[in-house]
CSV table of C-alpha atoms in Angstrom, one decimal:
chain,number,residue,atom,x,y,z
N,963,UNK,CA,-0.4,18.2,14.2
N,964,UNK,CA,-2.6,16.0,16.4
N,965,UNK,CA,-6.3,16.5,15.8
N,966,UNK,CA,-8.1,18.8,18.3
N,967,UNK,CA,-11.0,17.6,20.4
N,968,UNK,CA,-13.3,20.2,18.8
N,969,UNK,CA,-12.4,19.2,15.3
N,970,UNK,CA,-12.8,15.5,16.2
N,971,UNK,CA,-16.3,16.1,17.6
N,972,UNK,CA,-17.3,18.1,14.6
N,973,UNK,CA,-16.5,15.3,12.2
N,974,UNK,CA,-18.0,12.6,14.4
N,975,UNK,CA,-21.3,14.5,14.3
N,976,UNK,CA,-21.0,14.6,10.5
N,977,UNK,CA,-20.3,10.9,10.4
N,978,UNK,CA,-23.2,10.1,12.7
N,979,UNK,CA,-25.6,10.9,9.9
N,980,UNK,CA,-24.3,8.0,7.9
N,981,UNK,CA,-26.0,4.6,8.1
N,982,UNK,CA,-24.1,1.4,9.1
N,983,UNK,CA,-23.1,-0.5,6.0
N,984,UNK,CA,-21.0,-3.6,6.5
N,985,UNK,CA,-19.4,-6.0,8.9
N,986,UNK,CA,-15.6,-5.7,9.1
N,987,UNK,CA,-13.0,-7.9,7.6
N,988,UNK,CA,-10.7,-9.9,9.8
N,989,UNK,CA,-7.4,-8.1,10.3
N,990,UNK,CA,-4.3,-10.2,11.0
N,991,UNK,CA,-1.9,-9.5,13.8
N,992,UNK,CA,1.7,-10.5,13.9
N,993,UNK,CA,1.1,-14.2,14.8
N,994,UNK,CA,1.4,-16.9,12.1
N,995,UNK,CA,-1.8,-18.0,10.4
N,996,UNK,CA,-3.4,-21.3,11.4
N,997,UNK,CA,-2.1,-24.4,9.5
N,998,UNK,CA,-3.7,-24.6,6.1
N,999,UNK,CA,-3.2,-26.3,2.8
N,1000,UNK,CA,-1.6,-24.4,-0.1
N,1001,UNK,CA,-3.8,-22.3,-2.2
N,1002,UNK,CA,-4.2,-23.5,-5.8
N,1003,UNK,CA,-6.8,-21.2,-7.2
N,1004,UNK,CA,-7.5,-21.2,-10.9
N,1005,UNK,CA,-6.7,-18.1,-12.8
N,1006,UNK,CA,-10.4,-17.6,-13.5
N,1007,UNK,CA,-11.5,-17.9,-9.9
N,1008,UNK,CA,-8.9,-15.5,-8.5
N,1009,UNK,CA,-9.5,-13.0,-11.3
N,1010,UNK,CA,-13.2,-13.0,-10.3
N,1011,UNK,CA,-12.4,-12.3,-6.7
N,1012,UNK,CA,-10.0,-9.5,-7.7
N,1013,UNK,CA,-12.5,-7.8,-10.0
N,1014,UNK,CA,-15.7,-8.1,-7.9
N,1015,UNK,CA,-14.6,-8.2,-4.3
N,1016,UNK,CA,-11.7,-5.8,-4.0
N,1017,UNK,CA,-12.9,-2.6,-5.6
N,1018,UNK,CA,-9.7,-0.6,-5.2
N,1019,UNK,CA,-9.2,1.3,-8.4
N,1020,UNK,CA,-6.0,1.2,-10.6
N,1021,UNK,CA,-4.0,4.3,-10.5
N,1022,UNK,CA,-2.3,5.6,-13.6
N,1023,UNK,CA,1.5,6.2,-13.4
N,1024,UNK,CA,3.4,8.8,-15.3
N,1025,UNK,CA,5.0,6.2,-17.6
N,1026,UNK,CA,1.7,5.0,-18.9
N,1027,UNK,CA,1.4,1.9,-16.7
N,1028,UNK,CA,-1.2,1.4,-14.0
N,1029,UNK,CA,-0.7,0.2,-10.4
N,1030,UNK,CA,-3.3,-1.5,-8.1
N,1031,UNK,CA,-4.1,1.0,-5.3
N,1032,UNK,CA,-3.8,-1.5,-2.5
N,1033,UNK,CA,-0.9,-3.8,-1.9
N,1034,UNK,CA,-0.1,-6.6,0.5
N,1035,UNK,CA,3.1,-5.7,2.2
N,1036,UNK,CA,5.6,-8.3,3.4
N,1037,UNK,CA,7.7,-6.0,5.7
N,1038,UNK,CA,6.6,-7.6,9.0
N,1039,UNK,CA,6.4,-11.2,7.8
N,1040,UNK,CA,10.0,-12.4,8.3
N,1041,UNK,CA,11.1,-15.4,6.3
N,1042,UNK,CA,10.2,-19.1,6.1
N,1043,UNK,CA,6.9,-20.9,5.5
N,1044,UNK,CA,4.7,-18.5,7.3
N,1045,UNK,CA,5.7,-15.7,4.9
N,1046,UNK,CA,4.7,-17.9,2.0
N,1047,UNK,CA,1.4,-18.7,3.7
N,1048,UNK,CA,0.6,-15.1,4.3
N,1049,UNK,CA,1.3,-14.1,0.7
N,1050,UNK,CA,-0.7,-17.1,-0.6
N,1051,UNK,CA,-3.7,-16.0,1.5
N,1052,UNK,CA,-3.4,-12.4,0.3
N,1053,UNK,CA,-3.5,-13.6,-3.3
N,1054,UNK,CA,-6.4,-15.9,-2.6
N,1055,UNK,CA,-8.6,-13.1,-1.3
N,1056,UNK,CA,-7.9,-10.9,-4.2
N,1057,UNK,CA,-4.7,-8.9,-3.7
N,1058,UNK,CA,-3.0,-8.5,-7.0
N,1059,UNK,CA,-0.2,-6.3,-5.8
N,1060,UNK,CA,2.6,-7.8,-3.7
N,1061,UNK,CA,5.1,-5.4,-2.1
N,1062,UNK,CA,8.4,-6.7,-0.8
N,1063,UNK,CA,12.1,-5.6,-0.6
N,1064,UNK,CA,15.7,-6.8,-0.3
N,1065,UNK,CA,15.7,-5.7,3.3
N,1066,UNK,CA,12.7,-7.8,4.3
N,1067,UNK,CA,14.5,-11.0,3.4
N,1068,UNK,CA,11.4,-12.7,2.1
N,1069,UNK,CA,11.5,-12.2,-1.7
N,1070,UNK,CA,12.1,-15.9,-2.2
N,1071,UNK,CA,9.1,-16.8,0.0
N,1072,UNK,CA,6.9,-14.3,-1.9
N,1073,UNK,CA,8.1,-15.7,-5.1
N,1074,UNK,CA,7.1,-19.2,-4.0
N,1075,UNK,CA,3.6,-18.0,-3.2
N,1076,UNK,CA,3.4,-16.2,-6.5
N,1077,UNK,CA,4.3,-19.4,-8.4
N,1078,UNK,CA,1.9,-21.5,-6.4
N,1079,UNK,CA,-1.0,-19.1,-7.0
N,1080,UNK,CA,-1.3,-20.5,-10.5
N,1081,UNK,CA,-1.7,-17.0,-11.9
N,1082,UNK,CA,0.0,-15.8,-15.0
N,1083,UNK,CA,2.8,-13.2,-14.5
N,1084,UNK,CA,0.7,-10.4,-16.0
N,1085,UNK,CA,-2.1,-11.0,-13.5
N,1086,UNK,CA,0.1,-9.9,-10.6
N,1087,UNK,CA,1.8,-6.6,-9.8
N,1088,UNK,CA,5.1,-7.0,-8.0
N,1089,UNK,CA,7.0,-4.2,-6.2
N,1090,UNK,CA,10.4,-4.7,-4.7
N,1091,UNK,CA,13.1,-2.4,-3.5
N,1092,UNK,CA,16.9,-1.9,-3.7
N,1093,UNK,CA,17.9,-1.9,0.0
N,1094,UNK,CA,21.7,-2.2,-0.4
N,1095,UNK,CA,21.6,-5.7,1.1
N,1096,UNK,CA,25.0,-7.3,1.6
N,1097,UNK,CA,26.6,-4.2,0.1
N,1098,UNK,CA,25.6,-5.1,-3.4
N,1099,UNK,CA,25.0,-2.5,-6.1
N,1100,UNK,CA,21.8,-1.7,-7.9
N,1101,UNK,CA,22.6,-3.8,-11.0
N,1102,UNK,CA,23.5,-6.9,-9.0
N,1103,UNK,CA,20.6,-6.5,-6.6
N,1104,UNK,CA,17.9,-6.4,-9.2
N,1105,UNK,CA,19.2,-9.6,-10.7
N,1106,UNK,CA,19.2,-11.3,-7.3
N,1107,UNK,CA,15.6,-10.1,-6.7
N,1108,UNK,CA,14.4,-11.4,-10.0
N,1109,UNK,CA,16.0,-14.8,-9.2
N,1110,UNK,CA,14.4,-14.9,-5.7
N,1111,UNK,CA,11.0,-13.9,-7.0
N,1112,UNK,CA,11.2,-16.3,-9.9
N,1113,UNK,CA,10.2,-13.7,-12.5
N,1114,UNK,CA,11.8,-12.0,-15.5
N,1115,UNK,CA,10.9,-8.5,-14.5
N,1116,UNK,CA,9.2,-6.5,-11.6
N,1117,UNK,CA,6.5,-4.0,-12.2
N,1118,UNK,CA,8.0,-1.4,-9.8
N,1119,UNK,CA,11.5,-1.1,-8.5
N,1120,UNK,CA,12.2,1.4,-5.7
N,1121,UNK,CA,15.3,2.9,-4.1
N,1122,UNK,CA,14.4,2.1,-0.5
N,1123,UNK,CA,15.9,5.2,1.1
N,1124,UNK,CA,17.8,8.3,0.0
N,1125,UNK,CA,20.9,7.2,1.9
N,1126,UNK,CA,21.1,4.2,-0.4
N,1127,UNK,CA,21.5,6.4,-3.5
N,1128,UNK,CA,25.2,6.3,-3.7
N,1129,UNK,CA,27.5,7.9,-4.6
N,1130,UNK,CA,24.7,10.4,-5.1
N,1131,UNK,CA,21.1,10.6,-6.2
N,1132,UNK,CA,21.7,11.5,-9.9
N,1133,UNK,CA,24.2,8.6,-10.3
N,1134,UNK,CA,22.0,6.1,-8.6
N,1135,UNK,CA,19.0,7.2,-10.5
N,1136,UNK,CA,20.8,6.8,-13.9
N,1137,UNK,CA,21.3,3.2,-13.0
N,1138,UNK,CA,17.6,2.8,-12.3
N,1139,UNK,CA,16.8,4.3,-15.6
N,1140,UNK,CA,19.1,1.8,-17.3
N,1141,UNK,CA,17.3,-1.1,-15.6
N,1142,UNK,CA,14.0,0.2,-17.1
N,1143,UNK,CA,15.6,0.6,-20.5
N,1144,UNK,CA,16.9,-3.0,-20.3
N,1145,UNK,CA,13.4,-4.3,-19.5
N,1146,UNK,CA,14.2,-5.7,-16.0
N,1147,UNK,CA,11.7,-3.3,-14.5
N,1148,UNK,CA,8.5,-1.8,-15.9
N,1149,UNK,CA,8.5,1.3,-13.6
N,1150,UNK,CA,11.0,2.9,-11.3
N,1151,UNK,CA,10.6,5.0,-8.2
N,1152,UNK,CA,11.8,5.8,-4.7
N,1153,UNK,CA,10.9,5.3,-1.1
N,1154,UNK,CA,11.2,7.6,1.9
N,1155,UNK,CA,12.3,10.5,-0.3
N,1156,UNK,CA,11.4,14.0,1.0
N,1157,UNK,CA,10.9,17.1,-1.1
N,1158,UNK,CA,14.6,18.1,-1.2
N,1159,UNK,CA,15.7,14.6,-2.4
N,1160,UNK,CA,12.9,14.6,-5.0
N,1161,UNK,CA,14.1,18.0,-6.3
N,1162,UNK,CA,17.6,16.7,-6.7
N,1163,UNK,CA,16.4,13.7,-8.5
N,1164,UNK,CA,14.1,15.6,-10.9
N,1165,UNK,CA,16.9,18.0,-11.8
N,1166,UNK,CA,18.9,15.3,-13.5
N,1167,UNK,CA,16.3,12.6,-14.3
N,1168,UNK,CA,15.6,11.6,-17.9
N,1169,UNK,CA,12.8,9.4,-16.5
N,1170,UNK,CA,10.6,10.7,-13.7
N,1171,UNK,CA,10.1,8.5,-10.7
N,1172,UNK,CA,6.7,6.8,-11.0
N,1173,UNK,CA,6.1,6.5,-7.3
N,1174,UNK,CA,7.4,7.5,-3.9
N,1175,UNK,CA,6.6,5.2,-1.0
N,1176,UNK,CA,6.4,7.0,2.4
N,1177,UNK,CA,5.3,6.6,5.9
N,1178,UNK,CA,1.7,7.8,6.2
N,1179,UNK,CA,-0.8,7.8,9.1
N,1180,UNK,CA,-2.9,10.5,10.8
N,1181,UNK,CA,-0.2,11.5,13.3
N,1182,UNK,CA,2.4,12.2,10.5
N,1183,UNK,CA,0.0,13.5,7.9
N,1184,UNK,CA,0.8,17.1,8.4
N,1185,UNK,CA,4.5,16.6,7.9
N,1186,UNK,CA,4.1,14.2,5.1
N,1187,UNK,CA,1.5,16.0,3.1
N,1188,UNK,CA,4.0,18.4,1.4
N,1189,UNK,CA,5.6,15.3,0.0
N,1190,UNK,CA,2.3,14.1,-1.4
N,1191,UNK,CA,1.5,17.5,-2.8
N,1192,UNK,CA,4.9,17.8,-4.4
N,1193,UNK,CA,4.4,14.4,-6.0
N,1194,UNK,CA,1.0,15.3,-7.2
N,1195,UNK,CA,2.4,18.5,-8.8
N,1196,UNK,CA,5.1,16.5,-10.6
N,1197,UNK,CA,3.1,13.4,-11.6
N,1198,UNK,CA,4.6,11.2,-8.9
N,1199,UNK,CA,2.2,8.8,-7.2
N,1200,UNK,CA,2.6,8.5,-3.4
N,1201,UNK,CA,2.4,5.1,-1.7
N,1202,UNK,CA,1.5,4.9,2.0
N,1203,UNK,CA,3.0,2.3,4.4
N,1204,UNK,CA,2.2,1.8,8.1
N,1205,UNK,CA,-1.2,3.4,7.9
N,1206,UNK,CA,-2.4,1.3,10.9
N,1207,UNK,CA,0.3,2.5,13.3
N,1208,UNK,CA,-2.0,4.6,15.4
N,1209,UNK,CA,-3.9,1.4,16.3
N,1210,UNK,CA,-1.2,-1.2,16.3
N,1211,UNK,CA,1.8,0.7,17.9
N,1212,UNK,CA,0.5,4.0,19.3
N,1213,UNK,CA,-2.8,3.3,20.9
N,1214,UNK,CA,-4.4,5.7,23.3
N,1215,UNK,CA,-3.8,8.8,21.2
N,1216,UNK,CA,-6.2,11.4,19.9
N,1217,UNK,CA,-7.1,9.4,16.8
N,1218,UNK,CA,-8.6,6.5,18.9
N,1219,UNK,CA,-11.9,8.1,19.8
N,1220,UNK,CA,-13.0,9.4,16.4
N,1221,UNK,CA,-11.8,6.2,14.7
N,1222,UNK,CA,-13.6,4.0,17.2
N,1223,UNK,CA,-16.7,6.0,17.2
N,1224,UNK,CA,-16.9,6.0,13.4
N,1225,UNK,CA,-16.1,2.2,13.3
N,1226,UNK,CA,-18.9,1.6,15.9
N,1227,UNK,CA,-21.4,3.7,14.1
N,1228,UNK,CA,-20.7,2.0,10.7
N,1229,UNK,CA,-20.2,-1.4,12.2
N,1230,UNK,CA,-16.7,-1.9,10.8
N,1231,UNK,CA,-13.3,-2.4,12.3
N,1232,UNK,CA,-11.2,0.6,13.3
N,1233,UNK,CA,-8.5,-0.7,10.9
N,1234,UNK,CA,-11.0,-0.4,8.1
N,1235,UNK,CA,-11.6,3.3,8.9
N,1236,UNK,CA,-7.9,4.1,8.7
N,1237,UNK,CA,-7.5,2.2,5.4
N,1238,UNK,CA,-10.5,4.1,4.0
N,1239,UNK,CA,-8.9,7.4,5.2
N,1240,UNK,CA,-5.6,6.5,3.4
N,1241,UNK,CA,-7.5,5.6,0.3
N,1242,UNK,CA,-9.3,8.9,0.4
N,1243,UNK,CA,-5.9,10.7,0.0
N,1244,UNK,CA,-5.4,9.2,-3.5
N,1245,UNK,CA,-2.4,7.1,-2.5
N,1246,UNK,CA,-1.5,3.5,-3.0
N,1247,UNK,CA,-2.0,1.8,0.3
N,1248,UNK,CA,0.5,-0.9,1.4
N,1249,UNK,CA,-0.9,-2.9,4.3
N,1250,UNK,CA,-1.0,-6.2,6.0
N,1251,UNK,CA,-4.6,-7.4,6.1
N,1252,UNK,CA,-6.8,-10.4,5.3
N,1253,UNK,CA,-10.5,-10.3,4.6
N,1254,UNK,CA,-12.7,-13.1,5.7
N,1255,UNK,CA,-14.5,-14.7,2.8
N,1256,UNK,CA,-18.0,-14.2,4.3
N,1257,UNK,CA,-17.6,-10.4,4.6
N,1258,UNK,CA,-15.3,-9.4,1.8
N,1259,UNK,CA,-18.0,-8.3,-0.7
N,1260,UNK,CA,-20.2,-6.4,1.8
N,1261,UNK,CA,-17.3,-4.8,3.7
N,1262,UNK,CA,-16.1,-3.1,0.5
N,1263,UNK,CA,-19.2,-0.9,0.4
N,1264,UNK,CA,-17.8,1.2,3.2
N,1265,UNK,CA,-15.6,3.5,1.2
N,1266,UNK,CA,-18.0,3.9,-1.7
N,1267,UNK,CA,-21.0,4.8,0.4
N,1268,UNK,CA,-19.3,7.0,2.9
N,1269,UNK,CA,-17.2,8.8,0.3
N,1270,UNK,CA,-20.3,9.3,-1.9
N,1271,UNK,CA,-22.3,11.0,0.8
N,1272,UNK,CA,-19.4,13.2,1.8
N,1273,UNK,CA,-18.9,14.3,-1.8
N,1274,UNK,CA,-22.5,15.2,-2.2
N,1275,UNK,CA,-22.4,17.3,1.0
N,1276,UNK,CA,-19.1,19.1,0.6
N,1277,UNK,CA,-17.6,18.3,-2.9
N,1278,UNK,CA,-14.6,16.7,-1.1
N,1279,UNK,CA,-14.0,13.0,-1.1
N,1280,UNK,CA,-12.3,13.0,2.3
N,1281,UNK,CA,-14.3,15.5,4.3
N,1282,UNK,CA,-16.0,12.6,6.1
N,1283,UNK,CA,-12.7,11.8,7.8
N,1284,UNK,CA,-11.3,15.3,8.1
N,1285,UNK,CA,-10.9,15.1,11.8
N,1286,UNK,CA,-8.0,12.8,11.5
N,1287,UNK,CA,-6.4,14.4,8.5
N,1288,UNK,CA,-4.9,17.5,10.2
């Protein structure tokens, strides 16, 4: 359901009491980055950036592992050198979670950036997905993905869509469980699964899916929220992709005014407001963003300050953006 004007105005008034906090980061569009040399950060330097300048908490998964709550997604990057450059830049500013997939056709480029980062394998969290590329099965696909990425295991492996769970969800999921048992993947999950598909999976699963990556932004929140709630009830963490769609692909809608007003008041970018909204839902955010070095540390005060004030007023961590949640 699209937010009503009355509800938007109400939340803007609540937001107007907050004080400006930080300049915004620079958000990348779809054009390639300017030419730059390869990043060769030391392990110590990049760890410091990750720990002090990207304060997105780890989220505990149902298998006992933890996942960084923000990921750099490679969906829109394509292949070639520019994909490697983007992933290198993401790692250099503190992203420790890289999200890719067979279907994106840039696992090899992501793997190159990971190797050139100089980081130890355990310092990065890697998600990839079984997308049924070239008609290959799950077992062959994971081996190819590991080869392209240049690693011995991935942290999270997802079935990219229910239609790829062939011949049926229980059979496909049993294959995923075997990959986990064999140590090729640390955690297993799904993507784009609705409640009915999750119910089918859980009915036969020996290992619960750790995560379900779904489309999430304000215009689809009402229809997607039952999936998030079902996941919460069964210990399945939701991951959100395409959070910025209202700004990047559907401008001019009802979300624009409250988001822009909030961004103006707090002196941040509209994209930052939507990322903060998604974070307030308790999901892992998969996005395409780069923070400028000058503003990284100060910009990250936004979520902490705004969320803290809203909690004190209402006891809810997301009331301060409630206008664009319904």
